[in-house]
mmCIF file of C-alpha atoms in Angstrom:
data_model
loop_
_atom_site.group_PDB
_atom_site.id
_atom_site.type_symbol
_atom_site.label_atom_id
_atom_site.label_comp_id
_atom_site.label_asym_id
_atom_site.label_seq_id
_atom_site.Cartn_x
_atom_site.Cartn_y
_atom_site.Cartn_z
ATOM 1 C CA MET I 1 90.096 94.960 71.129
ATOM 2 C CA ASP I 2 88.005 91.879 71.799
ATOM 3 C CA ILE I 3 85.075 93.833 73.201
ATOM 4 C CA ASN I 4 83.112 90.681 74.101
ATOM 5 C CA LYS I 5 85.879 89.488 76.445
ATOM 6 C CA VAL I 6 86.110 92.935 78.001
ATOM 7 C CA LEU I 7 82.342 93.034 78.522
ATOM 8 C CA ASP I 8 82.485 89.556 80.079
ATOM 9 C CA ALA I 9 85.275 90.698 82.410
ATOM 10 C CA TYR I 10 83.204 93.767 83.277
ATOM 11 C CA ASP I 11 80.222 91.555 84.152
ATOM 12 C CA MET I 12 82.365 89.151 86.184
ATOM 13 C CA ALA I 13 84.040 91.946 88.151
ATOM 14 C CA GLU I 14 80.716 93.666 88.746
ATOM 15 C CA SER I 15 79.296 90.386 90.069
ATOM 16 C CA VAL I 16 82.297 89.688 92.341
ATOM 17 C CA HIS I 17 82.151 93.166 93.872
ATOM 18 C CA GLU I 18 78.344 93.478 93.839
ATOM 19 C CA PHE I 19 77.832 93.969 97.568
ATOM 20 C CA GLN I 20 81.129 95.640 98.422
ATOM 21 C CA LYS I 21 81.442 99.297 99.368
ATOM 22 C CA ARG I 22 84.552 101.419 99.780
ATOM 23 C CA LEU I 23 85.085 103.441 102.945
ATOM 24 C CA ASP I 24 83.448 106.421 101.225
ATOM 25 C CA GLY I 25 80.265 104.367 100.700
ATOM 26 C CA MET I 26 80.645 104.092 96.931
ATOM 27 C CA PRO I 27 80.312 100.731 95.167
ATOM 28 C CA TYR I 28 83.699 98.990 95.130
ATOM 29 C CA PHE I 29 83.225 97.972 91.497
ATOM 30 C CA TRP I 30 83.712 101.568 90.447
ATOM 31 C CA HIS I 31 87.391 101.195 91.390
ATOM 32 C CA PRO I 32 88.313 98.386 88.947
ATOM 33 C CA SER I 33 86.200 100.024 86.256
ATOM 34 C CA ARG I 34 88.173 103.263 86.710
ATOM 35 C CA VAL I 35 91.472 101.340 86.577
ATOM 36 C CA ALA I 36 90.373 99.913 83.223
ATOM 37 C CA LYS I 37 89.396 103.413 82.113
ATOM 38 C CA ILE I 38 92.897 104.672 82.974
ATOM 39 C CA PHE I 39 94.280 102.077 80.576
ATOM 40 C CA VAL I 40 91.889 102.847 77.739
ATOM 41 C CA VAL I 41 91.496 106.616 78.031
ATOM 42 C CA GLU I 42 94.724 107.869 79.589
ATOM 43 C CA LEU I 43 97.252 105.274 78.424
ATOM 44 C CA ASN I 44 95.580 104.639 75.062
ATOM 45 C CA HIS I 45 96.078 100.921 75.740
ATOM 46 C CA PHE I 46 93.431 98.737 74.111
ATOM 47 C CA ASP I 47 94.903 95.268 74.634
ATOM 48 C CA ALA I 48 91.921 93.147 75.724
ATOM 49 C CA PRO I 49 93.828 90.799 78.091
ATOM 50 C CA ILE I 50 95.200 93.816 79.973
ATOM 51 C CA VAL I 51 91.879 95.673 80.102
ATOM 52 C CA CYS I 52 90.257 92.450 81.359
ATOM 53 C CA ALA I 53 92.969 92.158 84.024
ATOM 54 C CA ALA I 54 92.357 95.773 85.040
ATOM 55 C CA LEU I 55 88.687 94.965 85.589
ATOM 56 C CA LEU I 56 89.493 91.742 87.456
ATOM 57 C CA HIS I 57 92.595 92.844 89.369
ATOM 58 C CA ASP I 58 90.924 92.508 92.804
ATOM 59 C CA ALA I 59 88.547 89.669 91.929
ATOM 60 C CA LEU I 60 90.588 86.775 93.362
ATOM 61 C CA GLU I 61 91.008 88.644 96.652
ATOM 62 C CA ASP I 62 87.310 89.341 96.931
ATOM 63 C CA SER I 63 85.723 86.095 95.751
ATOM 64 C CA ASN I 64 85.404 82.767 97.519
ATOM 65 C CA VAL I 65 84.654 80.887 94.296
ATOM 66 C CA LEU I 66 86.724 82.537 91.572
ATOM 67 C CA THR I 67 90.062 80.875 90.789
ATOM 68 C CA PRO I 68 92.958 81.575 88.414
ATOM 69 C CA ASP I 69 91.780 78.595 86.343
ATOM 70 C CA ILE I 70 88.342 80.151 85.871
ATOM 71 C CA ILE I 71 89.928 83.423 84.799
ATOM 72 C CA GLU I 72 92.216 81.561 82.398
ATOM 73 C CA LEU I 73 89.338 79.586 80.935
ATOM 74 C CA ASN I 74 87.292 82.733 80.324
ATOM 75 C CA PHE I 75 89.943 85.324 79.500
ATOM 76 C CA GLY I 76 93.154 83.510 78.622
ATOM 77 C CA SER I 77 96.440 82.717 80.293
ATOM 78 C CA TYR I 78 97.891 86.234 80.143
ATOM 79 C CA THR I 79 94.904 87.808 81.893
ATOM 80 C CA SER I 80 95.062 85.065 84.521
ATOM 81 C CA TYR I 81 98.821 85.650 84.957
ATOM 82 C CA LEU I 82 98.277 89.383 85.471
ATOM 83 C CA VAL I 83 95.427 88.937 87.947
ATOM 84 C CA GLU I 84 97.480 86.409 89.932
ATOM 85 C CA LYS I 85 100.442 88.799 90.069
ATOM 86 C CA LEU I 86 98.145 91.529 91.410
ATOM 87 C CA THR I 87 96.540 89.309 94.046
ATOM 88 C CA LYS I 88 97.789 89.344 97.627
ATOM 89 C CA ASP I 89 96.576 87.974 100.926
ATOM 90 C CA ILE I 90 94.523 90.906 102.192
ATOM 91 C CA LYS I 91 93.491 89.016 105.327
ATOM 92 C CA ALA I 92 97.019 88.832 106.778
ATOM 93 C CA THR I 93 97.582 90.736 110.037
ATOM 94 C CA GLY I 94 100.485 91.851 112.213
ATOM 95 C CA ALA I 95 103.975 90.725 111.215
ATOM 96 C CA MET I 96 102.482 88.415 108.595
ATOM 97 C CA LYS I 97 100.917 91.450 106.883
ATOM 98 C CA ASP I 98 104.356 93.079 106.559
ATOM 99 C CA TRP I 99 105.834 89.868 105.147
ATOM 100 C CA VAL I 100 102.954 89.516 102.656
ATOM 101 C CA GLU I 101 103.468 93.122 101.523
ATOM 102 C CA ARG I 102 107.237 92.620 100.988
ATOM 103 C CA GLU I 103 106.672 89.375 99.085
ATOM 104 C CA TYR I 104 103.960 91.028 96.985
ATOM 105 C CA VAL I 105 106.161 93.958 95.976
ATOM 106 C CA GLU I 106 109.041 91.606 95.153
ATOM 107 C CA ARG I 107 106.732 89.499 92.987
ATOM 108 C CA LEU I 108 105.589 92.627 91.158
ATOM 109 C CA MET I 109 109.200 93.723 90.635
ATOM 110 C CA GLN I 110 109.858 90.390 88.888
ATOM 111 C CA SER I 111 106.679 90.513 86.802
ATOM 112 C CA SER I 112 105.901 91.958 83.390
ATOM 113 C CA GLU I 113 105.699 95.692 82.740
ATOM 114 C CA ASP I 114 101.981 95.194 82.158
ATOM 115 C CA ALA I 115 101.542 93.883 85.715
ATOM 116 C CA ARG I 116 103.550 96.810 87.082
ATOM 117 C CA MET I 117 101.463 99.261 85.027
ATOM 118 C CA LEU I 118 98.283 97.682 86.370
ATOM 119 C CA LYS I 119 99.488 98.090 89.941
ATOM 120 C CA LEU I 120 100.451 101.715 89.404
ATOM 121 C CA ALA I 121 97.095 102.426 87.719
ATOM 122 C CA ASP I 122 95.411 100.767 90.716
ATOM 123 C CA ARG I 123 97.308 103.044 93.112
ATOM 124 C CA LEU I 124 96.604 106.083 90.911
ATOM 125 C CA ASP I 125 92.873 105.515 91.064
ATOM 126 C CA THR I 126 93.043 105.224 94.843
ATOM 127 C CA TYR I 127 95.149 108.412 95.037
ATOM 128 C CA ARG I 128 92.460 110.210 93.076
ATOM 129 C CA CYS I 129 89.878 109.097 95.625
ATOM 130 C CA LEU I 130 91.834 109.939 98.792
ATOM 131 C CA GLU I 131 89.875 113.155 99.269
ATOM 132 C CA PHE I 132 86.758 110.995 99.667
ATOM 133 C CA ASN I 133 88.229 109.101 102.641
ATOM 134 C CA VAL I 134 88.820 105.773 100.887
ATOM 135 C CA LYS I 135 91.858 105.223 103.126
ATOM 136 C CA LYS I 136 91.954 105.691 106.892
ATOM 137 C CA ASN I 137 95.423 107.225 106.684
ATOM 138 C CA PRO I 138 96.038 108.811 103.264
ATOM 139 C CA ILE I 139 99.524 110.059 104.177
ATOM 140 C CA LYS I 140 100.604 106.542 105.139
ATOM 141 C CA TYR I 141 99.140 105.220 101.874
ATOM 142 C CA ILE I 142 101.077 107.825 99.884
ATOM 143 C CA MET I 143 104.316 107.069 101.736
ATOM 144 C CA GLN I 144 103.882 103.318 101.167
ATOM 145 C CA THR I 145 103.235 103.968 97.486
ATOM 146 C CA GLN I 146 106.388 106.051 97.188
ATOM 147 C CA GLU I 147 108.518 103.511 99.030
ATOM 148 C CA HIS I 148 107.158 100.265 97.623
ATOM 149 C CA TYR I 149 105.455 100.977 94.301
ATOM 150 C CA PHE I 150 107.288 103.877 92.638
ATOM 151 C CA PRO I 151 110.307 101.546 92.211
ATOM 152 C CA LEU I 152 108.150 99.394 89.903
ATOM 153 C CA ALA I 153 108.856 101.973 87.196
ATOM 154 C CA HIS I 154 112.522 102.539 88.076
ATOM 155 C CA GLY I 155 114.784 102.294 85.054
ATOM 156 C CA SER I 156 111.942 101.696 82.622
ATOM 157 C CA GLN I 157 111.773 103.653 79.415
ATOM 158 C CA ASN I 158 108.116 102.712 78.981
ATOM 159 C CA PRO I 159 106.220 105.987 78.437
ATOM 160 C CA ARG I 160 103.085 104.547 80.038
ATOM 161 C CA LEU I 161 104.915 103.715 83.265
ATOM 162 C CA LYS I 162 106.463 107.188 83.254
ATOM 163 C CA TYR I 163 103.020 108.735 82.753
ATOM 164 C CA LEU I 164 101.595 106.800 85.716
ATOM 165 C CA ILE I 165 104.425 107.930 88.003
ATOM 166 C CA LYS I 166 103.976 111.543 86.856
ATOM 167 C CA GLU I 167 100.232 111.341 87.596
ATOM 168 C CA LEU I 168 100.845 109.736 90.991
ATOM 169 C CA GLN I 169 103.272 112.550 91.848
ATOM 170 C CA LYS I 170 100.728 115.198 90.816
ATOM 171 C CA GLU I 171 98.055 113.600 92.991
ATOM 172 C CA GLN I 172 100.283 113.158 96.019
ATOM 173 C CA ASN I 173 101.340 116.796 95.840
ATOM 174 C CA LYS I 174 97.774 117.673 96.817
ATOM 175 C CA TYR I 175 98.555 116.099 100.207
ATOM 176 C CA LEU I 176 102.266 116.588 100.648
ATOM 177 C CA GLY I 177 102.666 119.996 99.004
#
């Protein structure tokens, strides 16, 4: 693994999320760092562009200055591709929010398995934090994950995608029984 690139991505993500807090009051940066940890520790996946993307997966949504070109310049085209695939318009409201969500899921369905794994790892980390009130309505979040994001692994023989779904199911059983 190109540890220098990963450390640079860590620093960039930490800077982007420096003043953000999750609903539970914890620093937001802990979330992307845990998503990266899922890749390294649980999935045994040491590919630097993917670990960098895990760290930066919310950076474009949360920065007014960061662009895909900056990510590409610093971390390469594949990391930039992954971060772009994982970026959605989080400011949309009402009917536009529903349209953005549908378009986002469709884009993920058409993307690489790495992008789909990143999204499922992102959801898994949030599942693991539901008990700390990171979502206003955890049941709704779980139902949306089942409906929209579980299909990202449908038909795949990738053991990492299967692992993520299995872990998501274990976590959701804490809420749904």
